[in-house]
PDB file of C-alpha atoms in Angstrom:
ATOM      1  CA  ASP A 129      39.321 -54.187 -48.829  1.00 56.00           C
ATOM      2  CA  ALA A 130      35.677 -53.881 -49.777  1.00 66.00           C
ATOM      3  CA  ASP A 131      33.164 -55.652 -47.568  1.00 92.00           C
ATOM      4  CA  VAL A 132      31.063 -56.859 -50.511  1.00 95.00           C
ATOM      5  CA  THR A 133      32.805 -57.801 -53.740  1.00 96.00           C
ATOM      6  CA  GLN A 134      31.364 -58.816 -57.067  1.00 97.00           C
ATOM      7  CA  THR A 135      33.047 -60.533 -59.980  1.00 97.00           C
ATOM      8  CA  PRO A 136      33.219 -59.847 -62.801  1.00 97.00           C
ATOM      9  CA  ARG A 137      32.625 -56.069 -62.816  1.00 96.00           C
ATOM     10  CA  ASN A 138      31.810 -56.054 -66.502  1.00 97.00           C
ATOM     11  CA  ARG A 139      30.846 -58.863 -68.829  1.00 97.00           C
ATOM     12  CA  ILE A 140      29.743 -59.069 -72.414  1.00 97.00           C
ATOM     13  CA  THR A 141      28.285 -62.353 -73.553  1.00 96.00           C
ATOM     14  CA  LYS A 142      26.213 -63.800 -76.344  1.00 97.00           C
ATOM     15  CA  THR A 143      22.645 -64.989 -76.348  1.00 97.00           C
ATOM     16  CA  GLY A 144      22.318 -68.550 -75.115  1.00 97.00           C
ATOM     17  CA  LYS A 145      25.525 -68.605 -73.092  1.00 97.00           C
ATOM     18  CA  ARG A 146      25.602 -69.577 -69.438  1.00 96.00           C
ATOM     19  CA  ILE A 147      26.871 -66.865 -67.146  1.00 97.00           C
ATOM     20  CA  MET A 148      27.713 -66.851 -63.454  1.00 98.00           C
ATOM     21  CA  LEU A 149      28.047 -63.722 -61.361  1.00 98.00           C
ATOM     22  CA  GLU A 150      29.743 -64.112 -58.020  1.00 98.00           C
ATOM     23  CA  CYS A 151      29.378 -62.237 -54.772  1.00 98.00           C
ATOM     24  CA  SER A 152      31.512 -62.496 -51.652  1.00 97.00           C
ATOM     25  CA  GLN A 153      31.219 -60.696 -48.341  1.00 96.00           C
ATOM     26  CA  THR A 154      33.456 -60.292 -45.352  1.00 95.00           C
ATOM     27  CA  LYS A 155      30.850 -58.727 -43.061  1.00 90.00           C
ATOM     28  CA  GLY A 156      29.736 -62.026 -41.581  1.00 91.00           C
ATOM     29  CA  HIS A 157      26.117 -61.362 -42.478  1.00 91.00           C
ATOM     30  CA  ASP A 158      23.593 -64.149 -42.782  1.00 90.00           C
ATOM     31  CA  ARG A 159      21.470 -62.562 -45.471  1.00 90.00           C
ATOM     32  CA  MET A 160      22.435 -62.020 -49.084  1.00 93.00           C
ATOM     33  CA  TYR A 161      20.515 -60.636 -52.043  1.00 93.00           C
ATOM     34  CA  TRP A 162      20.733 -60.272 -55.801  1.00 96.00           C
ATOM     35  CA  TYR A 163      19.145 -57.293 -57.523  1.00 95.00           C
ATOM     36  CA  ARG A 164      18.851 -56.141 -61.076  1.00 95.00           C
ATOM     37  CA  GLN A 165      18.704 -52.523 -62.180  1.00 94.00           C
ATOM     38  CA  ASP A 166      17.730 -51.351 -65.634  1.00 91.00           C
ATOM     39  CA  PRO A 167      18.615 -47.838 -66.844  1.00 84.00           C
ATOM     40  CA  GLY A 168      16.568 -45.164 -65.119  1.00 80.00           C
ATOM     41  CA  LEU A 169      14.674 -47.655 -63.003  1.00 83.00           C
ATOM     42  CA  GLY A 170      14.795 -48.831 -59.422  1.00 85.00           C
ATOM     43  CA  LEU A 171      16.192 -52.105 -58.163  1.00 88.00           C
ATOM     44  CA  ARG A 172      14.277 -55.335 -58.571  1.00 90.00           C
ATOM     45  CA  LEU A 173      14.913 -58.288 -56.328  1.00 90.00           C
ATOM     46  CA  ILE A 174      15.878 -61.506 -58.110  1.00 94.00           C
ATOM     47  CA  TYR A 175      16.683 -63.901 -55.263  1.00 94.00           C
ATOM     48  CA  TYR A 176      17.510 -63.629 -51.609  1.00 92.00           C
ATOM     49  CA  SER A 177      18.948 -65.957 -49.013  1.00 92.00           C
ATOM     50  CA  PHE A 178      18.439 -65.651 -45.271  1.00 88.00           C
ATOM     51  CA  ASP A 179      21.028 -68.329 -44.548  1.00 88.00           C
ATOM     52  CA  VAL A 180      22.872 -71.058 -46.402  1.00 90.00           C
ATOM     53  CA  LYS A 181      19.849 -73.371 -46.506  1.00 91.00           C
ATOM     54  CA  ASP A 182      17.176 -70.728 -47.003  1.00 90.00           C
ATOM     55  CA  ILE A 183      16.882 -69.377 -50.554  1.00 93.00           C
ATOM     56  CA  ASN A 184      13.858 -67.519 -51.824  1.00 91.00           C
ATOM     57  CA  LYS A 185      12.625 -66.150 -55.114  1.00 92.00           C
ATOM     58  CA  GLY A 186      12.209 -62.422 -55.468  1.00 90.00           C
ATOM     59  CA  GLU A 187      10.141 -60.367 -57.879  1.00 87.00           C
ATOM     60  CA  ILE A 188      11.853 -61.483 -61.092  1.00 93.00           C
ATOM     61  CA  SER A 189      13.462 -64.902 -60.622  1.00 94.00           C
ATOM     62  CA  ASP A 190      12.504 -66.388 -64.019  1.00 95.00           C
ATOM     63  CA  GLY A 191      15.607 -67.072 -66.104  1.00 95.00           C
ATOM     64  CA  TYR A 192      17.913 -66.933 -63.081  1.00 97.00           C
ATOM     65  CA  SER A 193      19.181 -69.388 -60.503  1.00 97.00           C
ATOM     66  CA  VAL A 194      21.347 -68.959 -57.422  1.00 97.00           C
ATOM     67  CA  SER A 195      23.691 -70.920 -55.236  1.00 97.00           C
ATOM     68  CA  ARG A 196      24.688 -70.109 -51.656  1.00 96.00           C
ATOM     69  CA  GLN A 197      27.958 -71.970 -51.440  1.00 92.00           C
ATOM     70  CA  ALA A 198      28.821 -70.679 -47.992  1.00 94.00           C
ATOM     71  CA  GLN A 199      27.703 -67.949 -45.658  1.00 93.00           C
ATOM     72  CA  ALA A 200      30.023 -65.553 -47.429  1.00 96.00           C
ATOM     73  CA  LYS A 201      29.304 -66.512 -51.046  1.00 97.00           C
ATOM     74  CA  PHE A 202      26.183 -66.140 -53.157  1.00 98.00           C
ATOM     75  CA  SER A 203      26.276 -66.730 -56.904  1.00 98.00           C
ATOM     76  CA  LEU A 204      23.754 -65.783 -59.563  1.00 98.00           C
ATOM     77  CA  SER A 205      23.517 -67.790 -62.775  1.00 98.00           C
ATOM     78  CA  LEU A 206      21.866 -67.080 -66.077  1.00 97.00           C
ATOM     79  CA  GLU A 207      21.453 -70.520 -67.600  1.00 92.00           C
ATOM     80  CA  SER A 208      20.820 -69.239 -71.111  1.00 96.00           C
ATOM     81  CA  ALA A 209      21.366 -65.504 -71.354  1.00 96.00           C
ATOM     82  CA  ILE A 210      19.015 -63.379 -73.443  1.00 97.00           C
ATOM     83  CA  PRO A 211      19.366 -59.716 -74.483  1.00 96.00           C
ATOM     84  CA  ASN A 212      16.695 -58.436 -72.107  1.00 95.00           C
ATOM     85  CA  GLN A 213      18.856 -59.615 -69.218  1.00 97.00           C
ATOM     86  CA  THR A 214      21.272 -56.834 -70.078  1.00 97.00           C
ATOM     87  CA  ALA A 215      21.388 -54.792 -66.882  1.00 96.00           C
ATOM     88  CA  LEU A 216      23.395 -53.754 -63.851  1.00 96.00           C
ATOM     89  CA  TYR A 217      23.394 -56.465 -61.188  1.00 97.00           C
ATOM     90  CA  PHE A 218      23.958 -55.783 -57.519  1.00 96.00           C
ATOM     91  CA  CYS A 219      24.641 -58.102 -54.653  1.00 96.00           C
ATOM     92  CA  ALA A 220      23.843 -57.012 -51.106  1.00 93.00           C
ATOM     93  CA  THR A 221      24.118 -58.354 -47.581  1.00 93.00           C
ATOM     94  CA  SER A 222      22.357 -57.587 -44.347  1.00 88.00           C
ATOM     95  CA  GLU A 223      22.107 -58.603 -40.740  1.00 83.00           C
ATOM     96  CA  GLY A 224      19.044 -57.910 -38.673  1.00 66.00           C
ATOM     97  CA  ARG A 225      16.919 -54.901 -39.411  1.00 59.00           C
ATOM     98  CA  ASP A 226      17.007 -54.037 -43.052  1.00 59.00           C
ATOM     99  CA  GLU A 227      20.261 -52.068 -43.525  1.00 83.00           C
ATOM    100  CA  GLN A 228      21.710 -53.619 -46.640  1.00 89.00           C
ATOM    101  CA  TYR A 229      25.293 -53.236 -47.820  1.00 92.00           C
ATOM    102  CA  PHE A 230      25.725 -53.294 -51.558  1.00 94.00           C
ATOM    103  CA  GLY A 231      28.546 -54.420 -53.772  1.00 95.00           C
ATOM    104  CA  PRO A 232      29.915 -52.310 -56.629  1.00 94.00           C
ATOM    105  CA  GLY A 233      27.742 -53.984 -59.245  1.00 96.00           C
ATOM    106  CA  THR A 234      28.292 -56.082 -62.357  1.00 97.00           C
ATOM    107  CA  ARG A 235      27.429 -54.568 -65.701  1.00 96.00           C
ATOM    108  CA  LEU A 236      26.210 -57.390 -67.933  1.00 97.00           C
ATOM    109  CA  THR A 237      25.599 -57.024 -71.653  1.00 97.00           C
ATOM    110  CA  VAL A 238      23.976 -59.836 -73.631  1.00 97.00           C
ATOM    111  CA  THR A 239      24.309 -59.462 -77.394  1.00 97.00           C
TER     112      THR A 239
ATOM    113  CA  LEU B 220       4.264 -55.406 -47.976  1.00 53.00           C
ATOM    114  CA  ALA B 221       3.495 -51.702 -47.587  1.00 60.00           C
ATOM    115  CA  LYS B 222       3.477 -49.983 -50.973  1.00 80.00           C
ATOM    116  CA  THR B 223       5.293 -46.673 -51.097  1.00 88.00           C
ATOM    117  CA  THR B 224       4.737 -43.599 -53.230  1.00 91.00           C
ATOM    118  CA  GLN B 225       7.432 -40.975 -53.779  1.00 94.00           C
ATOM    119  CA  PRO B 226       7.803 -38.069 -56.194  1.00 95.00           C
ATOM    120  CA  ILE B 227       9.634 -39.116 -59.320  1.00 94.00           C
ATOM    121  CA  SER B 228      12.006 -36.163 -59.246  1.00 96.00           C
ATOM    122  CA  MET B 229      12.885 -32.994 -57.360  1.00 97.00           C
ATOM    123  CA  ASP B 230      15.130 -30.047 -58.054  1.00 97.00           C
ATOM    124  CA  SER B 231      16.969 -27.898 -55.539  1.00 97.00           C
ATOM    125  CA  TYR B 232      19.848 -25.483 -55.212  1.00 97.00           C
ATOM    126  CA  GLU B 233      22.977 -25.737 -53.161  1.00 97.00           C
ATOM    127  CA  GLY B 234      22.538 -24.679 -49.555  1.00 97.00           C
ATOM    128  CA  GLN B 235      18.810 -25.341 -49.455  1.00 97.00           C
ATOM    129  CA  GLU B 236      17.040 -27.857 -47.253  1.00 97.00           C
ATOM    130  CA  VAL B 237      15.372 -30.632 -49.200  1.00 98.00           C
ATOM    131  CA  ASN B 238      12.420 -32.632 -47.950  1.00 98.00           C
ATOM    132  CA  ILE B 239      11.370 -35.798 -49.749  1.00 97.00           C
ATOM    133  CA  THR B 240       8.070 -37.298 -48.660  1.00 96.00           C
ATOM    134  CA  CYS B 241       7.101 -40.930 -48.965  1.00 94.00           C
ATOM    135  CA  SER B 242       3.520 -42.154 -48.590  1.00 93.00           C
ATOM    136  CA  HIS B 243       2.871 -45.594 -47.139  1.00 90.00           C
ATOM    137  CA  ASN B 244      -0.789 -45.762 -46.236  1.00 89.00           C
ATOM    138  CA  ASN B 245      -0.901 -49.478 -45.416  1.00 86.00           C
ATOM    139  CA  ILE B 246       2.153 -49.610 -43.204  1.00 88.00           C
ATOM    140  CA  ALA B 247       1.958 -52.446 -40.684  1.00 86.00           C
ATOM    141  CA  THR B 248       2.522 -52.203 -36.965  1.00 87.00           C
ATOM    142  CA  ASN B 249       5.925 -53.883 -37.098  1.00 83.00           C
ATOM    143  CA  ASP B 250       7.192 -52.084 -40.199  1.00 86.00           C
ATOM    144  CA  TYR B 251      10.214 -49.794 -40.142  1.00 88.00           C
ATOM    145  CA  ILE B 252      10.900 -47.000 -42.609  1.00 90.00           C
ATOM    146  CA  THR B 253      14.292 -46.984 -44.283  1.00 90.00           C
ATOM    147  CA  TRP B 254      15.868 -44.597 -46.768  1.00 94.00           C
ATOM    148  CA  TYR B 255      18.697 -45.305 -49.189  1.00 94.00           C
ATOM    149  CA  GLN B 256      20.738 -43.078 -51.494  1.00 96.00           C
ATOM    150  CA  GLN B 257      22.085 -44.211 -54.844  1.00 95.00           C
ATOM    151  CA  PHE B 258      24.636 -42.497 -57.077  1.00 94.00           C
ATOM    152  CA  PRO B 259      24.878 -43.472 -60.769  1.00 88.00           C
ATOM    153  CA  SER B 260      26.444 -46.888 -61.352  1.00 85.00           C
ATOM    154  CA  GLN B 261      26.833 -47.520 -57.627  1.00 90.00           C
ATOM    155  CA  GLY B 262      24.858 -49.657 -55.213  1.00 92.00           C
ATOM    156  CA  PRO B 263      22.445 -47.941 -52.847  1.00 93.00           C
ATOM    157  CA  ARG B 264      23.760 -46.729 -49.520  1.00 94.00           C
ATOM    158  CA  PHE B 265      21.795 -46.742 -46.280  1.00 92.00           C
ATOM    159  CA  ILE B 266      20.947 -43.260 -45.024  1.00 94.00           C
ATOM    160  CA  ILE B 267      18.570 -43.541 -42.115  1.00 94.00           C
ATOM    161  CA  GLN B 268      15.908 -45.720 -40.535  1.00 91.00           C
ATOM    162  CA  GLY B 269      13.082 -45.003 -38.134  1.00 92.00           C
ATOM    163  CA  TYR B 270       9.914 -46.334 -36.600  1.00 92.00           C
ATOM    164  CA  LYS B 271       8.161 -43.248 -35.263  1.00 91.00           C
ATOM    165  CA  THR B 272       8.625 -39.546 -34.434  1.00 90.00           C
ATOM    166  CA  LYS B 273      12.022 -38.196 -35.450  1.00 95.00           C
ATOM    167  CA  VAL B 274      15.394 -39.714 -36.098  1.00 95.00           C
ATOM    168  CA  THR B 275      18.512 -37.703 -36.864  1.00 96.00           C
ATOM    169  CA  ASN B 276      22.010 -38.687 -37.830  1.00 95.00           C
ATOM    170  CA  GLU B 277      25.003 -36.897 -39.303  1.00 93.00           C
ATOM    171  CA  VAL B 278      23.538 -37.077 -42.798  1.00 92.00           C
ATOM    172  CA  ALA B 279      19.782 -36.557 -42.561  1.00 96.00           C
ATOM    173  CA  SER B 280      16.664 -36.421 -40.451  1.00 97.00           C
ATOM    174  CA  LEU B 281      13.615 -38.606 -40.759  1.00 97.00           C
ATOM    175  CA  PHE B 282      10.239 -37.296 -39.650  1.00 97.00           C
ATOM    176  CA  ILE B 283       7.395 -39.755 -39.068  1.00 96.00           C
ATOM    177  CA  PRO B 284       3.963 -38.506 -37.981  1.00 96.00           C
ATOM    178  CA  ALA B 285       1.922 -40.304 -35.370  1.00 95.00           C
ATOM    179  CA  ASP B 286      -0.185 -42.233 -37.886  1.00 94.00           C
ATOM    180  CA  ARG B 287       2.991 -43.390 -39.684  1.00 94.00           C
ATOM    181  CA  LYS B 288       1.239 -43.255 -43.065  1.00 93.00           C
ATOM    182  CA  SER B 289       3.976 -41.082 -44.469  1.00 94.00           C
ATOM    183  CA  SER B 290       7.538 -40.089 -43.731  1.00 95.00           C
ATOM    184  CA  THR B 291       9.806 -37.241 -44.756  1.00 97.00           C
ATOM    185  CA  LEU B 292      13.512 -37.427 -45.379  1.00 97.00           C
ATOM    186  CA  SER B 293      15.136 -34.082 -44.705  1.00 98.00           C
ATOM    187  CA  LEU B 294      18.552 -33.212 -46.125  1.00 97.00           C
ATOM    188  CA  PRO B 295      19.935 -30.005 -44.614  1.00 94.00           C
ATOM    189  CA  ARG B 296      21.864 -27.587 -46.819  1.00 93.00           C
ATOM    190  CA  VAL B 297      22.316 -29.830 -49.828  1.00 97.00           C
ATOM    191  CA  SER B 298      25.369 -29.685 -52.039  1.00 96.00           C
ATOM    192  CA  LEU B 299      25.995 -30.821 -55.595  1.00 96.00           C
ATOM    193  CA  SER B 300      27.197 -34.158 -54.233  1.00 95.00           C
ATOM    194  CA  ASP B 301      23.722 -34.880 -52.884  1.00 96.00           C
ATOM    195  CA  THR B 302      22.464 -35.300 -56.441  1.00 97.00           C
ATOM    196  CA  ALA B 303      21.276 -38.903 -56.399  1.00 97.00           C
ATOM    197  CA  VAL B 304      18.237 -41.143 -56.309  1.00 96.00           C
ATOM    198  CA  TYR B 305      16.602 -41.600 -52.919  1.00 97.00           C
ATOM    199  CA  TYR B 306      14.556 -44.690 -52.090  1.00 95.00           C
ATOM    200  CA  CYS B 307      12.002 -45.141 -49.344  1.00 92.00           C
ATOM    201  CA  LEU B 308      11.447 -48.711 -48.145  1.00 88.00           C
ATOM    202  CA  VAL B 309       8.837 -49.833 -45.684  1.00 86.00           C
ATOM    203  CA  GLY B 310       8.679 -53.204 -44.029  1.00 79.00           C
ATOM    204  CA  VAL B 311      10.443 -55.472 -41.698  1.00 68.00           C
ATOM    205  CA  ASP B 312      13.021 -57.921 -42.940  1.00 58.00           C
ATOM    206  CA  THR B 313      11.918 -61.004 -41.032  1.00 57.00           C
ATOM    207  CA  GLY B 314      10.493 -64.399 -41.711  1.00 53.00           C
ATOM    208  CA  ARG B 315      10.549 -65.201 -45.394  1.00 54.00           C
ATOM    209  CA  ARG B 316      10.055 -61.663 -46.671  1.00 62.00           C
ATOM    210  CA  ALA B 317      12.564 -59.269 -48.106  1.00 69.00           C
ATOM    211  CA  LEU B 318      12.059 -55.593 -48.751  1.00 73.00           C
ATOM    212  CA  THR B 319      11.652 -54.248 -52.236  1.00 75.00           C
ATOM    213  CA  PHE B 320      12.892 -51.011 -53.729  1.00 80.00           C
ATOM    214  CA  GLY B 321      10.540 -48.764 -55.699  1.00 79.00           C
ATOM    215  CA  SER B 322      11.584 -46.327 -58.404  1.00 82.00           C
ATOM    216  CA  GLY B 323      12.843 -43.712 -55.967  1.00 92.00           C
ATOM    217  CA  THR B 324      13.073 -39.915 -56.161  1.00 96.00           C
ATOM    218  CA  ARG B 325      15.701 -38.405 -58.416  1.00 96.00           C
ATOM    219  CA  LEU B 326      17.105 -35.313 -56.688  1.00 97.00           C
ATOM    220  CA  GLN B 327      18.997 -32.842 -58.831  1.00 97.00           C
ATOM    221  CA  VAL B 328      20.956 -30.164 -56.965  1.00 97.00           C
ATOM    222  CA  GLN B 329      22.050 -27.175 -58.992  1.00 96.00           C
ATOM    223  CA  PRO B 330      24.665 -24.527 -58.208  1.00 95.00           C
TER     224      PRO B 330
END
């Protein structure tokens, strides 16, 4: 079984809909992250959490919210999706010095 | 956070050694240097991390000069499967900071 799982893997939704992307990890790591990647570009950090009670905004948090339900679960929500949020979303986890483990990604399309 | 500069793209042929250099002029005393590899539609994968001098693992070597203002990822005898984007990250994942990914270097290996 994969250490970091993301659901759904693909999602198509309409403008204005609320969407939740979920991430679970079995590595026992304290830290979890959500990134967004647009075609041909690098990853941009949306939110990150250093433990269940410590959640921080990243570079591009506007339009997104997160919930750290447990150490192993970190969800990303788009309260009212818009087309320019169409992207590939990655969840990652880490423990200690910087080595992050990434999930398989969620491809989100907002029409 | 230390800003990094990498070449946008590089080309190589199978069997050659590839060196990708990353500049990080304002690296801080506590910062580590970390490299990730990303294949299309997959999350990045940790390659190597170092603080100073040279680090080698089964995949790559990382060369860091004494002033630490740059670093070079060395991939020995590349194959077609090494075609990917390579990211250099500089920082230390402590306190309330998280590292950020830049645009990376797109390596294309040809037969």
